Amino acid sequence: MDENQKLQFIKANFWKKVKDTGKKIPFVKDVIAMYYCLLDEKTSLTAKASIAFALLYFISPVDAIPDIILALGYTDDAGVIASTLLLIKSQLKPEHYEKADQALSEDKEK
């Protein structure tokens, strides 16, 4: 899968996964901010590659620990997201979190 295919897959599946899991995971705001960071043209290519990997892992139905397992299902996702956040922290900007807040508040209004 090339970079363009990865990005298209993420765009096509990201919001469904967020809606399906958003209330179950405490790190949903970080995941959404990472999504907006990925779409930002100012984000470095290395950060975009790291974010794409993390979001693909988050979206993928195939996990090291299946998401349907209560209490443990999202721990592997959390580890991947947390590690990626450490790698890209200089690339995440306040506007990415502002967009995440806006997306979350719009979802609550529906």
Tab-separated table of N, CA and C in Angstrom:
chain	number	residue	atom	x	y	z
A	1	MET	N	0.850	-1.170	0.000
A	1	MET	CA	0.000	0.000	0.000
A	1	MET	C	0.902	1.241	0.000
A	2	ASP	N	0.753	2.100	-1.005
A	2	ASP	CA	1.581	3.302	-1.055
A	2	ASP	C	0.991	4.394	-0.151
A	3	GLU	N	1.722	5.496	-0.021
A	3	GLU	CA	1.318	6.565	0.907
A	3	GLU	C	-0.059	7.128	0.569
A	4	ASN	N	-0.347	7.307	-0.709
A	4	ASN	CA	-1.641	7.850	-1.113
A	4	ASN	C	-2.767	6.879	-0.753
A	5	GLN	N	-2.547	5.592	-0.952
A	5	GLN	CA	-3.553	4.589	-0.597
A	5	GLN	C	-3.785	4.562	0.908
A	6	LYS	N	-2.697	4.696	1.683
A	6	LYS	CA	-2.831	4.724	3.143
A	6	LYS	C	-3.682	5.912	3.574
A	7	LEU	N	-3.378	7.074	2.997
A	7	LEU	CA	-4.120	8.284	3.352
A	7	LEU	C	-5.594	8.144	2.975
A	8	GLN	N	-5.878	7.596	1.819
A	8	GLN	CA	-7.268	7.407	1.396
A	8	GLN	C	-7.994	6.421	2.314
A	9	PHE	N	-7.297	5.359	2.722
A	9	PHE	CA	-7.888	4.390	3.647
A	9	PHE	C	-8.213	5.056	4.981
A	10	ILE	N	-7.277	5.855	5.478
A	10	ILE	CA	-7.497	6.554	6.753
A	10	ILE	C	-8.679	7.506	6.628
A	11	LYS	N	-8.704	8.311	5.566
A	11	LYS	CA	-9.807	9.258	5.380
A	11	LYS	C	-11.152	8.544	5.283
A	12	ALA	N	-11.175	7.390	4.625
A	12	ALA	CA	-12.422	6.665	4.420
A	12	ALA	C	-12.925	5.966	5.682
A	13	ASN	N	-12.034	5.613	6.597
A	13	ASN	CA	-12.420	4.788	7.740
A	13	ASN	C	-12.259	5.441	9.109
A	14	PHE	N	-11.569	6.567	9.165
A	14	PHE	CA	-11.225	7.177	10.451
A	14	PHE	C	-12.452	7.553	11.281
A	15	TRP	N	-13.369	8.318	10.707
A	15	TRP	CA	-14.477	8.842	11.506
A	15	TRP	C	-15.423	7.743	11.967
A	16	LYS	N	-15.587	6.696	11.187
A	16	LYS	CA	-16.415	5.571	11.628
A	16	LYS	C	-15.801	4.921	12.866
A	17	LYS	N	-14.487	4.710	12.850
A	17	LYS	CA	-13.812	4.096	13.995
A	17	LYS	C	-13.921	4.999	15.224
A	18	VAL	N	-13.754	6.304	15.034
A	18	VAL	CA	-13.876	7.239	16.157
A	18	VAL	C	-15.281	7.178	16.746
A	19	LYS	N	-16.300	7.152	15.882
A	19	LYS	CA	-17.682	7.092	16.381
A	19	LYS	C	-17.953	5.773	17.098
A	20	ASP	N	-17.388	4.689	16.578
A	20	ASP	CA	-17.592	3.378	17.197
A	20	ASP	C	-16.883	3.240	18.531
A	21	THR	N	-15.738	3.902	18.701
A	21	THR	CA	-14.925	3.696	19.903
A	21	THR	C	-14.787	4.924	20.786
A	22	GLY	N	-15.206	6.062	20.303
A	22	GLY	CA	-14.952	7.320	20.990
A	22	GLY	C	-15.320	7.361	22.460
A	23	LYS	N	-16.424	6.756	22.828
A	23	LYS	CA	-16.853	6.780	24.219
A	23	LYS	C	-16.114	5.747	25.067
A	24	LYS	N	-15.405	4.831	24.413
A	24	LYS	CA	-14.723	3.758	25.126
A	24	LYS	C	-13.262	4.078	25.426
A	25	ILE	N	-12.701	5.045	24.730
A	25	ILE	CA	-11.271	5.308	24.885
A	25	ILE	C	-11.022	6.729	25.385
A	26	PRO	N	-10.155	6.878	26.371
A	26	PRO	CA	-9.890	8.213	26.921
A	26	PRO	C	-8.965	9.057	26.044
A	27	PHE	N	-8.325	8.453	25.049
A	27	PHE	CA	-7.357	9.178	24.236
A	27	PHE	C	-7.912	9.589	22.871
A	28	VAL	N	-9.242	9.638	22.746
A	28	VAL	CA	-9.855	9.952	21.451
A	28	VAL	C	-9.472	11.358	20.965
A	29	LYS	N	-9.352	12.319	21.866
A	29	LYS	CA	-8.984	13.684	21.455
A	29	LYS	C	-7.591	13.698	20.824
A	30	ASP	N	-6.660	12.942	21.394
A	30	ASP	CA	-5.313	12.848	20.825
A	30	ASP	C	-5.341	12.201	19.447
A	31	VAL	N	-6.158	11.177	19.292
A	31	VAL	CA	-6.264	10.490	17.997
A	31	VAL	C	-6.790	11.457	16.933
A	32	ILE	N	-7.805	12.226	17.285
A	32	ILE	CA	-8.370	13.179	16.324
A	32	ILE	C	-7.363	14.284	16.007
A	33	ALA	N	-6.648	14.767	17.014
A	33	ALA	CA	-5.614	15.788	16.772
A	33	ALA	C	-4.531	15.233	15.851
A	34	MET	N	-4.165	13.975	16.038
A	34	MET	CA	-3.175	13.350	15.149
A	34	MET	C	-3.699	13.293	13.711
A	35	TYR	N	-4.979	13.017	13.550
A	35	TYR	CA	-5.603	12.980	12.222
A	35	TYR	C	-5.449	14.344	11.541
A	36	TYR	N	-5.768	15.405	12.273
A	36	TYR	CA	-5.638	16.737	11.695
A	36	TYR	C	-4.179	17.113	11.441
A	37	CYS	N	-3.286	16.632	12.270
A	37	CYS	CA	-1.853	16.850	12.054
A	37	CYS	C	-1.409	16.150	10.761
A	38	LEU	N	-1.924	14.950	10.535
A	38	LEU	CA	-1.611	14.217	9.309
A	38	LEU	C	-2.051	14.986	8.069
A	39	LEU	N	-3.201	15.638	8.141
A	39	LEU	CA	-3.734	16.375	6.996
A	39	LEU	C	-3.073	17.739	6.793
A	40	ASP	N	-2.354	18.215	7.797
A	40	ASP	CA	-1.713	19.531	7.743
A	40	ASP	C	-0.499	19.484	6.821
A	41	GLU	N	-0.480	20.349	5.833
A	41	GLU	CA	0.640	20.353	4.874
A	41	GLU	C	1.952	20.811	5.507
A	42	LYS	N	1.890	21.435	6.680
A	42	LYS	CA	3.112	21.878	7.364
A	42	LYS	C	3.769	20.758	8.173
A	43	THR	N	3.076	19.646	8.348
A	43	THR	CA	3.620	18.524	9.111
A	43	THR	C	4.705	17.829	8.289
A	44	SER	N	5.819	17.500	8.938
A	44	SER	CA	6.929	16.851	8.232
A	44	SER	C	6.524	15.471	7.710
A	45	LEU	N	7.220	15.027	6.686
A	45	LEU	CA	6.923	13.717	6.100
A	45	LEU	C	7.178	12.576	7.085
A	46	THR	N	8.210	12.708	7.905
A	46	THR	CA	8.487	11.644	8.875
A	46	THR	C	7.377	11.573	9.931
A	47	ALA	N	6.880	12.726	10.364
A	47	ALA	CA	5.775	12.736	11.323
A	47	ALA	C	4.516	12.165	10.676
A	48	LYS	N	4.272	12.529	9.422
A	48	LYS	CA	3.099	11.994	8.721
A	48	LYS	C	3.175	10.480	8.602
A	49	ALA	N	4.359	9.952	8.341
A	49	ALA	CA	4.524	8.499	8.236
A	49	ALA	C	4.216	7.836	9.580
A	50	SER	N	4.706	8.420	10.662
A	50	SER	CA	4.445	7.868	12.000
A	50	SER	C	2.960	7.932	12.335
A	51	ILE	N	2.343	9.053	12.024
A	51	ILE	CA	0.915	9.217	12.301
A	51	ILE	C	0.102	8.233	11.463
A	52	ALA	N	0.452	8.108	10.191
A	52	ALA	CA	-0.278	7.184	9.315
A	52	ALA	C	-0.215	5.765	9.863
A	53	PHE	N	0.965	5.332	10.296
A	53	PHE	CA	1.096	3.993	10.876
A	53	PHE	C	0.192	3.855	12.102
A	54	ALA	N	0.237	4.831	12.998
A	54	ALA	CA	-0.555	4.749	14.231
A	54	ALA	C	-2.049	4.739	13.930
A	55	LEU	N	-2.491	5.583	13.003
A	55	LEU	CA	-3.916	5.635	12.679
A	55	LEU	C	-4.364	4.386	11.935
A	56	LEU	N	-3.501	3.851	11.076
A	56	LEU	CA	-3.831	2.585	10.408
A	56	LEU	C	-3.995	1.472	11.442
A	57	TYR	N	-3.124	1.436	12.425
A	57	TYR	CA	-3.217	0.443	13.489
A	57	TYR	C	-4.512	0.639	14.284
A	58	PHE	N	-4.830	1.889	14.591
A	58	PHE	CA	-6.035	2.217	15.340
A	58	PHE	C	-7.294	1.793	14.572
A	59	ILE	N	-7.314	2.040	13.270
A	59	ILE	CA	-8.479	1.742	12.442
A	59	ILE	C	-8.596	0.253	12.138
A	60	SER	N	-7.482	-0.394	11.969
A	60	SER	CA	-7.451	-1.790	11.538
A	60	SER	C	-8.234	-2.709	12.480
A	61	PRO	N	-9.024	-3.601	11.898
A	61	PRO	CA	-9.735	-4.566	12.736
A	61	PRO	C	-8.815	-5.664	13.279
A	62	VAL	N	-7.609	-5.742	12.743
A	62	VAL	CA	-6.641	-6.745	13.194
A	62	VAL	C	-5.675	-6.073	14.161
A	63	ASP	N	-5.736	-6.463	15.416
A	63	ASP	CA	-4.898	-5.885	16.467
A	63	ASP	C	-4.142	-6.995	17.185
A	64	ALA	N	-3.116	-6.602	17.907
A	64	ALA	CA	-2.417	-7.557	18.764
A	64	ALA	C	-3.369	-8.057	19.848
A	65	ILE	N	-4.175	-7.137	20.377
A	65	ILE	CA	-5.213	-7.488	21.353
A	65	ILE	C	-6.543	-7.035	20.749
A	66	PRO	N	-7.444	-7.954	20.409
A	66	PRO	CA	-8.711	-7.563	19.778
A	66	PRO	C	-9.483	-6.547	20.620
A	67	ASP	N	-10.065	-5.556	19.943
A	67	ASP	CA	-10.767	-4.468	20.626
A	67	ASP	C	-12.008	-4.934	21.379
A	68	ILE	N	-12.527	-6.107	21.049
A	68	ILE	CA	-13.740	-6.570	21.727
A	68	ILE	C	-13.475	-7.120	23.126
A	69	ILE	N	-12.209	-7.330	23.472
A	69	ILE	CA	-11.876	-7.825	24.811
A	69	ILE	C	-11.987	-6.670	25.803
A	70	LEU	N	-12.919	-6.806	26.732
A	70	LEU	CA	-13.160	-5.732	27.698
A	70	LEU	C	-11.905	-5.401	28.489
A	71	ALA	N	-11.709	-4.149	28.748
A	71	ALA	CA	-10.621	-3.591	29.564
A	71	ALA	C	-9.241	-3.695	28.908
A	72	LEU	N	-8.990	-4.700	28.119
A	72	LEU	CA	-7.675	-4.849	27.497
A	72	LEU	C	-7.667	-4.504	26.015
A	73	GLY	N	-8.820	-4.486	25.392
A	73	GLY	CA	-8.916	-4.361	23.945
A	73	GLY	C	-8.242	-3.151	23.335
A	74	TYR	N	-8.218	-2.050	24.047
A	74	TYR	CA	-7.629	-0.827	23.487
A	74	TYR	C	-6.259	-0.496	24.072
A	75	THR	N	-5.713	-1.380	24.891
A	75	THR	CA	-4.407	-1.080	25.488
A	75	THR	C	-3.298	-1.077	24.437
A	76	ASP	N	-3.387	-1.947	23.444
A	76	ASP	CA	-2.370	-1.941	22.393
A	76	ASP	C	-2.491	-0.682	21.544
A	77	ASP	N	-3.740	-0.278	21.248
A	77	ASP	CA	-3.951	0.969	20.503
A	77	ASP	C	-3.401	2.159	21.296
A	78	ALA	N	-3.672	2.172	22.597
A	78	ALA	CA	-3.195	3.263	23.451
A	78	ALA	C	-1.676	3.325	23.441
A	79	GLY	N	-1.024	2.181	23.469
A	79	GLY	CA	0.441	2.151	23.431
A	79	GLY	C	0.996	2.708	22.137
A	80	VAL	N	0.389	2.328	21.020
A	80	VAL	CA	0.836	2.839	19.716
A	80	VAL	C	0.595	4.339	19.625
A	81	ILE	N	-0.574	4.788	20.059
A	81	ILE	CA	-0.900	6.222	20.015
A	81	ILE	C	0.037	7.001	20.934
A	82	ALA	N	0.252	6.528	22.154
A	82	ALA	CA	1.131	7.233	23.105
A	82	ALA	C	2.560	7.317	22.576
A	83	SER	N	3.059	6.237	22.021
A	83	SER	CA	4.420	6.245	21.461
A	83	SER	C	4.535	7.229	20.310
A	84	THR	N	3.520	7.233	19.473
A	84	THR	CA	3.535	8.156	18.333
A	84	THR	C	3.438	9.600	18.795
A	85	LEU	N	2.620	9.855	19.804
A	85	LEU	CA	2.518	11.218	20.338
A	85	LEU	C	3.875	11.721	20.819
A	86	LEU	N	4.643	10.851	21.452
A	86	LEU	CA	5.990	11.245	21.898
A	86	LEU	C	6.894	11.573	20.716
A	87	LEU	N	6.763	10.803	19.654
A	87	LEU	CA	7.603	11.017	18.470
A	87	LEU	C	7.266	12.307	17.726
A	88	ILE	N	5.998	12.672	17.730
A	88	ILE	CA	5.555	13.791	16.879
A	88	ILE	C	5.147	15.022	17.675
A	89	LYS	N	5.429	15.059	18.975
A	89	LYS	CA	4.905	16.142	19.823
A	89	LYS	C	5.251	17.537	19.304
A	90	SER	N	6.384	17.699	18.649
A	90	SER	CA	6.738	19.020	18.123
A	90	SER	C	5.906	19.385	16.891
A	91	GLN	N	5.285	18.394	16.275
A	91	GLN	CA	4.470	18.625	15.082
A	91	GLN	C	3.000	18.895	15.409
A	92	LEU	N	2.555	18.431	16.567
A	92	LEU	CA	1.173	18.671	16.985
A	92	LEU	C	1.039	20.111	17.461
A	93	LYS	N	0.140	20.822	16.865
A	93	LYS	CA	-0.049	22.244	17.153
A	93	LYS	C	-1.381	22.467	17.873
A	94	PRO	N	-1.502	23.596	18.567
A	94	PRO	CA	-2.773	23.896	19.236
A	94	PRO	C	-3.969	23.850	18.288
A	95	GLU	N	-3.782	24.252	17.035
A	95	GLU	CA	-4.913	24.227	16.095
A	95	GLU	C	-5.395	22.805	15.802
A	96	HIS	N	-4.496	21.818	15.907
A	96	HIS	CA	-4.924	20.428	15.717
A	96	HIS	C	-5.847	20.009	16.861
A	97	TYR	N	-5.503	20.422	18.065
A	97	TYR	CA	-6.353	20.108	19.220
A	97	TYR	C	-7.646	20.932	19.197
A	98	GLU	N	-7.591	22.143	18.686
A	98	GLU	CA	-8.803	22.955	18.554
A	98	GLU	C	-9.772	22.285	17.587
A	99	LYS	N	-9.251	21.776	16.476
A	99	LYS	CA	-10.099	21.058	15.519
A	99	LYS	C	-10.652	19.777	16.139
A	100	ALA	N	-9.852	19.104	16.952
A	100	ALA	CA	-10.315	17.899	17.640
A	100	ALA	C	-11.450	18.242	18.603
A	101	ASP	N	-11.282	19.323	19.370
A	101	ASP	CA	-12.340	19.764	20.284
A	101	ASP	C	-13.617	20.082	19.517
A	102	GLN	N	-13.461	20.761	18.391
A	102	GLN	CA	-14.619	21.123	17.570
A	102	GLN	C	-15.322	19.855	17.045
A	103	ALA	N	-14.553	18.896	16.569
A	103	ALA	CA	-15.134	17.653	16.062
A	103	ALA	C	-15.864	16.905	17.174
A	104	LEU	N	-15.286	16.890	18.356
A	104	LEU	CA	-15.934	16.201	19.486
A	104	LEU	C	-17.209	16.914	19.918
A	105	SER	N	-17.189	18.237	19.940
A	105	SER	CA	-18.390	18.971	20.359
A	105	SER	C	-19.489	18.861	19.307
A	106	GLU	N	-19.118	18.814	18.019
A	106	GLU	CA	-20.113	18.625	16.961
A	106	GLU	C	-20.742	17.242	17.077
A	107	ASP	N	-19.947	16.252	17.431
A	107	ASP	CA	-20.461	14.892	17.571
A	107	ASP	C	-21.434	14.806	18.743
A	108	LYS	N	-21.168	15.527	19.815
A	108	LYS	CA	-22.056	15.493	20.983
A	108	LYS	C	-23.386	16.182	20.687
A	109	GLU	N	-23.378	17.155	19.769
A	109	GLU	CA	-24.581	17.880	19.424
A	109	GLU	C	-25.541	17.036	18.585
A	110	LYS	N	-25.008	16.013	17.931
A	110	LYS	CA	-25.843	15.178	17.044
A	110	LYS	C	-26.678	14.204	17.819
